[in-house]
mmCIF file of N, CA and C in Angstrom:
data_model
loop_
_atom_site.group_PDB
_atom_site.id
_atom_site.type_symbol
_atom_site.label_atom_id
_atom_site.label_comp_id
_atom_site.label_asym_id
_atom_site.label_seq_id
_atom_site.Cartn_x
_atom_site.Cartn_y
_atom_site.Cartn_z
ATOM 1 N N MET A 1 81.136 11.761 24.105
ATOM 2 C CA MET A 1 80.249 11.735 22.954
ATOM 3 C C MET A 1 79.639 10.342 22.864
ATOM 4 N N SER A 2 78.466 10.278 22.281
ATOM 5 C CA SER A 2 77.854 8.979 22.015
ATOM 6 C C SER A 2 77.236 9.000 20.629
ATOM 7 N N VAL A 3 77.230 7.825 19.997
ATOM 8 C CA VAL A 3 76.638 7.661 18.673
ATOM 9 C C VAL A 3 75.605 6.544 18.780
ATOM 10 N N LEU A 4 74.385 6.813 18.331
ATOM 11 C CA LEU A 4 73.313 5.837 18.386
ATOM 12 C C LEU A 4 72.966 5.381 16.988
ATOM 13 N N CYS A 5 72.838 4.073 16.785
ATOM 14 C CA CYS A 5 72.410 3.515 15.508
ATOM 15 C C CYS A 5 71.033 2.898 15.709
ATOM 16 N N PHE A 6 70.040 3.408 14.953
ATOM 17 C CA PHE A 6 68.665 2.932 15.073
ATOM 18 C C PHE A 6 68.022 2.921 13.695
ATOM 19 N N GLU A 7 67.482 1.776 13.317
ATOM 20 C CA GLU A 7 66.805 1.624 12.031
ATOM 21 C C GLU A 7 67.688 2.054 10.859
ATOM 22 N N GLY A 8 68.980 1.734 10.940
ATOM 23 C CA GLY A 8 69.902 2.021 9.850
ATOM 24 C C GLY A 8 70.432 3.441 9.793
ATOM 25 N N GLU A 9 70.064 4.283 10.749
ATOM 26 C CA GLU A 9 70.549 5.661 10.778
ATOM 27 C C GLU A 9 71.417 5.872 12.002
ATOM 28 N N GLU A 10 72.420 6.744 11.874
ATOM 29 C CA GLU A 10 73.280 7.091 12.998
ATOM 30 C C GLU A 10 72.952 8.494 13.482
ATOM 31 N N PHE A 11 72.917 8.648 14.797
ATOM 32 C CA PHE A 11 72.634 9.931 15.437
ATOM 33 C C PHE A 11 73.734 10.202 16.449
ATOM 34 N N THR A 12 74.347 11.394 16.383
ATOM 35 C CA THR A 12 75.332 11.795 17.382
ATOM 36 C C THR A 12 74.580 12.462 18.521
ATOM 37 N N LEU A 13 74.806 11.957 19.736
ATOM 38 C CA LEU A 13 74.092 12.467 20.903
ATOM 39 C C LEU A 13 75.066 13.142 21.855
ATOM 40 N N PRO A 14 74.778 14.383 22.238
ATOM 41 C CA PRO A 14 75.618 15.008 23.259
ATOM 42 C C PRO A 14 75.328 14.372 24.617
ATOM 43 N N ILE A 15 76.326 14.320 25.475
ATOM 44 C CA ILE A 15 76.151 13.790 26.823
ATOM 45 C C ILE A 15 76.152 14.969 27.790
ATOM 46 N N THR A 16 75.077 15.084 28.580
ATOM 47 C CA THR A 16 74.936 16.136 29.568
ATOM 48 C C THR A 16 74.657 15.495 30.915
ATOM 49 N N ASN A 17 75.464 15.818 31.913
ATOM 50 C CA ASN A 17 75.304 15.223 33.248
ATOM 51 C C ASN A 17 75.276 13.703 33.177
ATOM 52 N N GLN A 18 76.152 13.121 32.386
ATOM 53 C CA GLN A 18 76.306 11.682 32.203
ATOM 54 C C GLN A 18 75.071 11.025 31.586
ATOM 55 N N LYS A 19 74.277 11.791 30.840
ATOM 56 C CA LYS A 19 73.094 11.245 30.175
ATOM 57 C C LYS A 19 73.061 11.680 28.717
ATOM 58 N N ALA A 20 72.658 10.764 27.863
ATOM 59 C CA ALA A 20 72.407 11.072 26.459
ATOM 60 C C ALA A 20 70.939 10.726 26.203
ATOM 61 N N ILE A 21 70.182 11.672 25.681
ATOM 62 C CA ILE A 21 68.749 11.469 25.475
ATOM 63 C C ILE A 21 68.457 11.376 23.990
ATOM 64 N N PHE A 22 67.685 10.352 23.612
ATOM 65 C CA PHE A 22 67.295 10.135 22.221
ATOM 66 C C PHE A 22 65.788 9.991 22.152
ATOM 67 N N GLU A 23 65.160 10.796 21.293
ATOM 68 C CA GLU A 23 63.736 10.676 21.031
ATOM 69 C C GLU A 23 63.572 10.132 19.630
ATOM 70 N N VAL A 24 62.804 9.062 19.507
ATOM 71 C CA VAL A 24 62.600 8.408 18.212
ATOM 72 C C VAL A 24 61.902 9.389 17.270
ATOM 73 N N PRO A 25 62.498 9.667 16.093
ATOM 74 C CA PRO A 25 61.949 10.669 15.182
ATOM 75 C C PRO A 25 60.829 10.154 14.278
ATOM 76 N N LEU A 26 60.270 8.992 14.593
ATOM 77 C CA LEU A 26 59.210 8.439 13.757
ATOM 78 C C LEU A 26 58.289 7.591 14.614
ATOM 79 N N SER A 27 57.097 7.342 14.110
ATOM 80 C CA SER A 27 56.140 6.495 14.802
ATOM 81 C C SER A 27 56.549 5.038 14.622
ATOM 82 N N LEU A 28 56.497 4.273 15.689
ATOM 83 C CA LEU A 28 56.906 2.871 15.626
ATOM 84 C C LEU A 28 55.698 1.946 15.639
ATOM 85 N N GLU A 29 55.750 0.942 14.787
ATOM 86 C CA GLU A 29 54.730 -0.097 14.775
ATOM 87 C C GLU A 29 54.976 -1.039 15.952
ATOM 88 N N ASP A 30 53.976 -1.839 16.291
ATOM 89 C CA ASP A 30 54.170 -2.858 17.322
ATOM 90 C C ASP A 30 55.314 -3.774 16.924
ATOM 91 N N GLY A 31 56.096 -4.171 17.894
ATOM 92 C CA GLY A 31 57.187 -5.095 17.616
ATOM 93 C C GLY A 31 58.392 -4.837 18.485
ATOM 94 N N GLU A 32 59.443 -5.589 18.217
ATOM 95 C CA GLU A 32 60.687 -5.477 18.963
ATOM 96 C C GLU A 32 61.711 -4.719 18.123
ATOM 97 N N TYR A 33 62.454 -3.842 18.777
ATOM 98 C CA TYR A 33 63.450 -3.015 18.119
ATOM 99 C C TYR A 33 64.765 -3.106 18.886
ATOM 100 N N THR A 34 65.859 -2.890 18.178
ATOM 101 C CA THR A 34 67.180 -2.885 18.800
ATOM 102 C C THR A 34 67.920 -1.629 18.370
ATOM 103 N N MET A 35 68.616 -1.029 19.325
ATOM 104 C CA MET A 35 69.476 0.102 19.011
ATOM 105 C C MET A 35 70.818 -0.136 19.670
ATOM 106 N N ASP A 36 71.865 0.344 19.015
ATOM 107 C CA ASP A 36 73.226 0.250 19.541
ATOM 108 C C ASP A 36 73.708 1.653 19.868
ATOM 109 N N VAL A 37 74.298 1.805 21.049
ATOM 110 C CA VAL A 37 74.864 3.088 21.449
ATOM 111 C C VAL A 37 76.349 2.890 21.706
ATOM 112 N N LYS A 38 77.153 3.731 21.070
ATOM 113 C CA LYS A 38 78.607 3.681 21.234
ATOM 114 C C LYS A 38 79.035 4.920 22.014
ATOM 115 N N PHE A 39 79.563 4.709 23.214
ATOM 116 C CA PHE A 39 80.060 5.794 24.051
ATOM 117 C C PHE A 39 81.561 5.901 23.835
ATOM 118 N N ILE A 40 82.032 7.119 23.523
ATOM 119 C CA ILE A 40 83.437 7.337 23.190
ATOM 120 C C ILE A 40 84.025 8.347 24.177
ATOM 121 N N ASP A 41 85.167 7.994 24.810
ATOM 122 C CA ASP A 41 85.789 8.935 25.738
ATOM 123 C C ASP A 41 86.840 9.783 25.019
ATOM 124 N N LYS A 42 87.469 10.675 25.776
ATOM 125 C CA LYS A 42 88.428 11.621 25.177
ATOM 126 C C LYS A 42 89.658 10.946 24.588
ATOM 127 N N ASP A 43 89.942 9.691 24.998
ATOM 128 C CA ASP A 43 91.074 8.940 24.447
ATOM 129 C C ASP A 43 90.663 8.049 23.282
ATOM 130 N N ASP A 44 89.436 8.200 22.811
ATOM 131 C CA ASP A 44 88.853 7.392 21.737
ATOM 132 C C ASP A 44 88.642 5.930 22.117
ATOM 133 N N ASP A 45 88.672 5.623 23.424
ATOM 134 C CA ASP A 45 88.245 4.305 23.875
ATOM 135 C C ASP A 45 86.718 4.302 23.834
ATOM 136 N N PHE A 46 86.125 3.136 23.652
ATOM 137 C CA PHE A 46 84.672 3.124 23.543
ATOM 138 C C PHE A 46 84.043 1.900 24.184
ATOM 139 N N LEU A 47 82.758 2.025 24.437
ATOM 140 C CA LEU A 47 81.925 0.959 24.975
ATOM 141 C C LEU A 47 80.655 0.940 24.135
ATOM 142 N N ILE A 48 80.258 -0.231 23.669
ATOM 143 C CA ILE A 48 79.036 -0.348 22.874
ATOM 144 C C ILE A 48 77.993 -1.076 23.705
ATOM 145 N N LYS A 49 76.818 -0.480 23.808
ATOM 146 C CA LYS A 49 75.691 -1.100 24.509
ATOM 147 C C LYS A 49 74.575 -1.331 23.511
ATOM 148 N N GLU A 50 74.032 -2.519 23.540
ATOM 149 C CA GLU A 50 72.886 -2.844 22.689
ATOM 150 C C GLU A 50 71.649 -2.868 23.572
ATOM 151 N N LYS A 51 70.599 -2.177 23.164
ATOM 152 C CA LYS A 51 69.341 -2.139 23.908
ATOM 153 C C LYS A 51 68.230 -2.663 23.020
ATOM 154 N N THR A 52 67.455 -3.572 23.556
ATOM 155 C CA THR A 52 66.302 -4.110 22.846
ATOM 156 C C THR A 52 65.054 -3.663 23.598
ATOM 157 N N PHE A 53 64.060 -3.193 22.859
ATOM 158 C CA PHE A 53 62.810 -2.782 23.502
ATOM 159 C C PHE A 53 61.636 -3.174 22.628
ATOM 160 N N SER A 54 60.469 -3.246 23.252
ATOM 161 C CA SER A 54 59.247 -3.623 22.549
ATOM 162 C C SER A 54 58.247 -2.490 22.589
ATOM 163 N N VAL A 55 57.455 -2.371 21.528
ATOM 164 C CA VAL A 55 56.354 -1.420 21.467
ATOM 165 C C VAL A 55 55.079 -2.227 21.332
ATOM 166 N N ASP A 56 54.100 -1.917 22.179
ATOM 167 C CA ASP A 56 52.813 -2.614 22.166
ATOM 168 C C ASP A 56 51.712 -1.570 22.293
ATOM 169 N N HIS A 57 50.983 -1.339 21.211
ATOM 170 C CA HIS A 57 49.907 -0.352 21.207
ATOM 171 C C HIS A 57 48.556 -0.959 21.590
ATOM 172 N N SER A 58 48.518 -2.208 22.034
ATOM 173 C CA SER A 58 47.241 -2.871 22.287
ATOM 174 C C SER A 58 46.547 -2.376 23.555
ATOM 175 N N SER A 59 47.248 -1.634 24.393
ATOM 176 C CA SER A 59 46.620 -1.060 25.579
ATOM 177 C C SER A 59 46.740 0.451 25.504
ATOM 178 N N ALA A 60 46.170 1.138 26.476
ATOM 179 C CA ALA A 60 46.217 2.599 26.483
ATOM 180 C C ALA A 60 47.644 3.106 26.666
ATOM 181 N N ASP A 61 48.472 2.343 27.338
ATOM 182 C CA ASP A 61 49.867 2.717 27.563
ATOM 183 C C ASP A 61 50.769 1.958 26.610
ATOM 184 N N ILE A 62 51.834 2.621 26.182
ATOM 185 C CA ILE A 62 52.853 1.943 25.375
ATOM 186 C C ILE A 62 53.771 1.213 26.350
ATOM 187 N N VAL A 63 53.982 -0.066 26.099
ATOM 188 C CA VAL A 63 54.810 -0.870 26.986
ATOM 189 C C VAL A 63 56.208 -0.961 26.396
ATOM 190 N N ASN A 64 57.176 -0.528 27.156
ATOM 191 C CA ASN A 64 58.579 -0.613 26.737
ATOM 192 C C ASN A 64 59.300 -1.572 27.666
ATOM 193 N N ALA A 65 59.873 -2.610 27.126
ATOM 194 C CA ALA A 65 60.662 -3.550 27.919
ATOM 195 C C ALA A 65 62.106 -3.456 27.459
ATOM 196 N N MET A 66 62.969 -3.028 28.355
ATOM 197 C CA MET A 66 64.377 -2.862 27.994
ATOM 198 C C MET A 66 65.173 -4.087 28.419
ATOM 199 N N ASN A 67 65.982 -4.580 27.505
ATOM 200 C CA ASN A 67 66.850 -5.720 27.783
ATOM 201 C C ASN A 67 68.260 -5.287 27.429
ATOM 202 N N ALA A 68 69.117 -5.131 28.434
ATOM 203 C CA ALA A 68 70.459 -4.602 28.194
ATOM 204 C C ALA A 68 71.471 -5.724 28.003
ATOM 205 N N ARG A 69 72.201 -5.599 26.926
ATOM 206 C CA ARG A 69 73.349 -6.462 26.683
ATOM 207 C C ARG A 69 74.449 -5.557 26.167
ATOM 208 N N GLY A 70 75.664 -5.804 26.559
ATOM 209 C CA GLY A 70 76.733 -4.922 26.109
ATOM 210 C C GLY A 70 77.993 -5.675 25.763
ATOM 211 N N LYS A 71 78.827 -4.999 25.003
ATOM 212 C CA LYS A 71 80.140 -5.533 24.672
ATOM 213 C C LYS A 71 81.119 -4.384 24.697
ATOM 214 N N THR A 72 82.338 -4.647 25.048
ATOM 215 C CA THR A 72 83.321 -3.582 25.141
ATOM 216 C C THR A 72 84.345 -3.710 24.034
ATOM 217 N N GLY A 73 84.973 -2.625 23.756
ATOM 218 C CA GLY A 73 86.032 -2.619 22.752
ATOM 219 C C GLY A 73 86.859 -1.378 22.928
ATOM 220 N N GLY A 74 87.924 -1.307 22.204
ATOM 221 C CA GLY A 74 88.669 -0.067 22.294
ATOM 222 C C GLY A 74 90.098 -0.189 22.073
#
């Protein structure tokens, strides 16, 4: 199981084929955003990954830059 925290809300994400997919449920303004994902195994051990990304609407394409930093716990 994984739990994602974004913009003050928590979302439980199912993991399928070792992937958890999250689609942002709202339109994002230009800027930098951070989300935390907590992956929990069957023994309740967990790993937290923090992802930072940017949204830039100034061009025809939305530019996403991912910067991964993580911390472990459990």
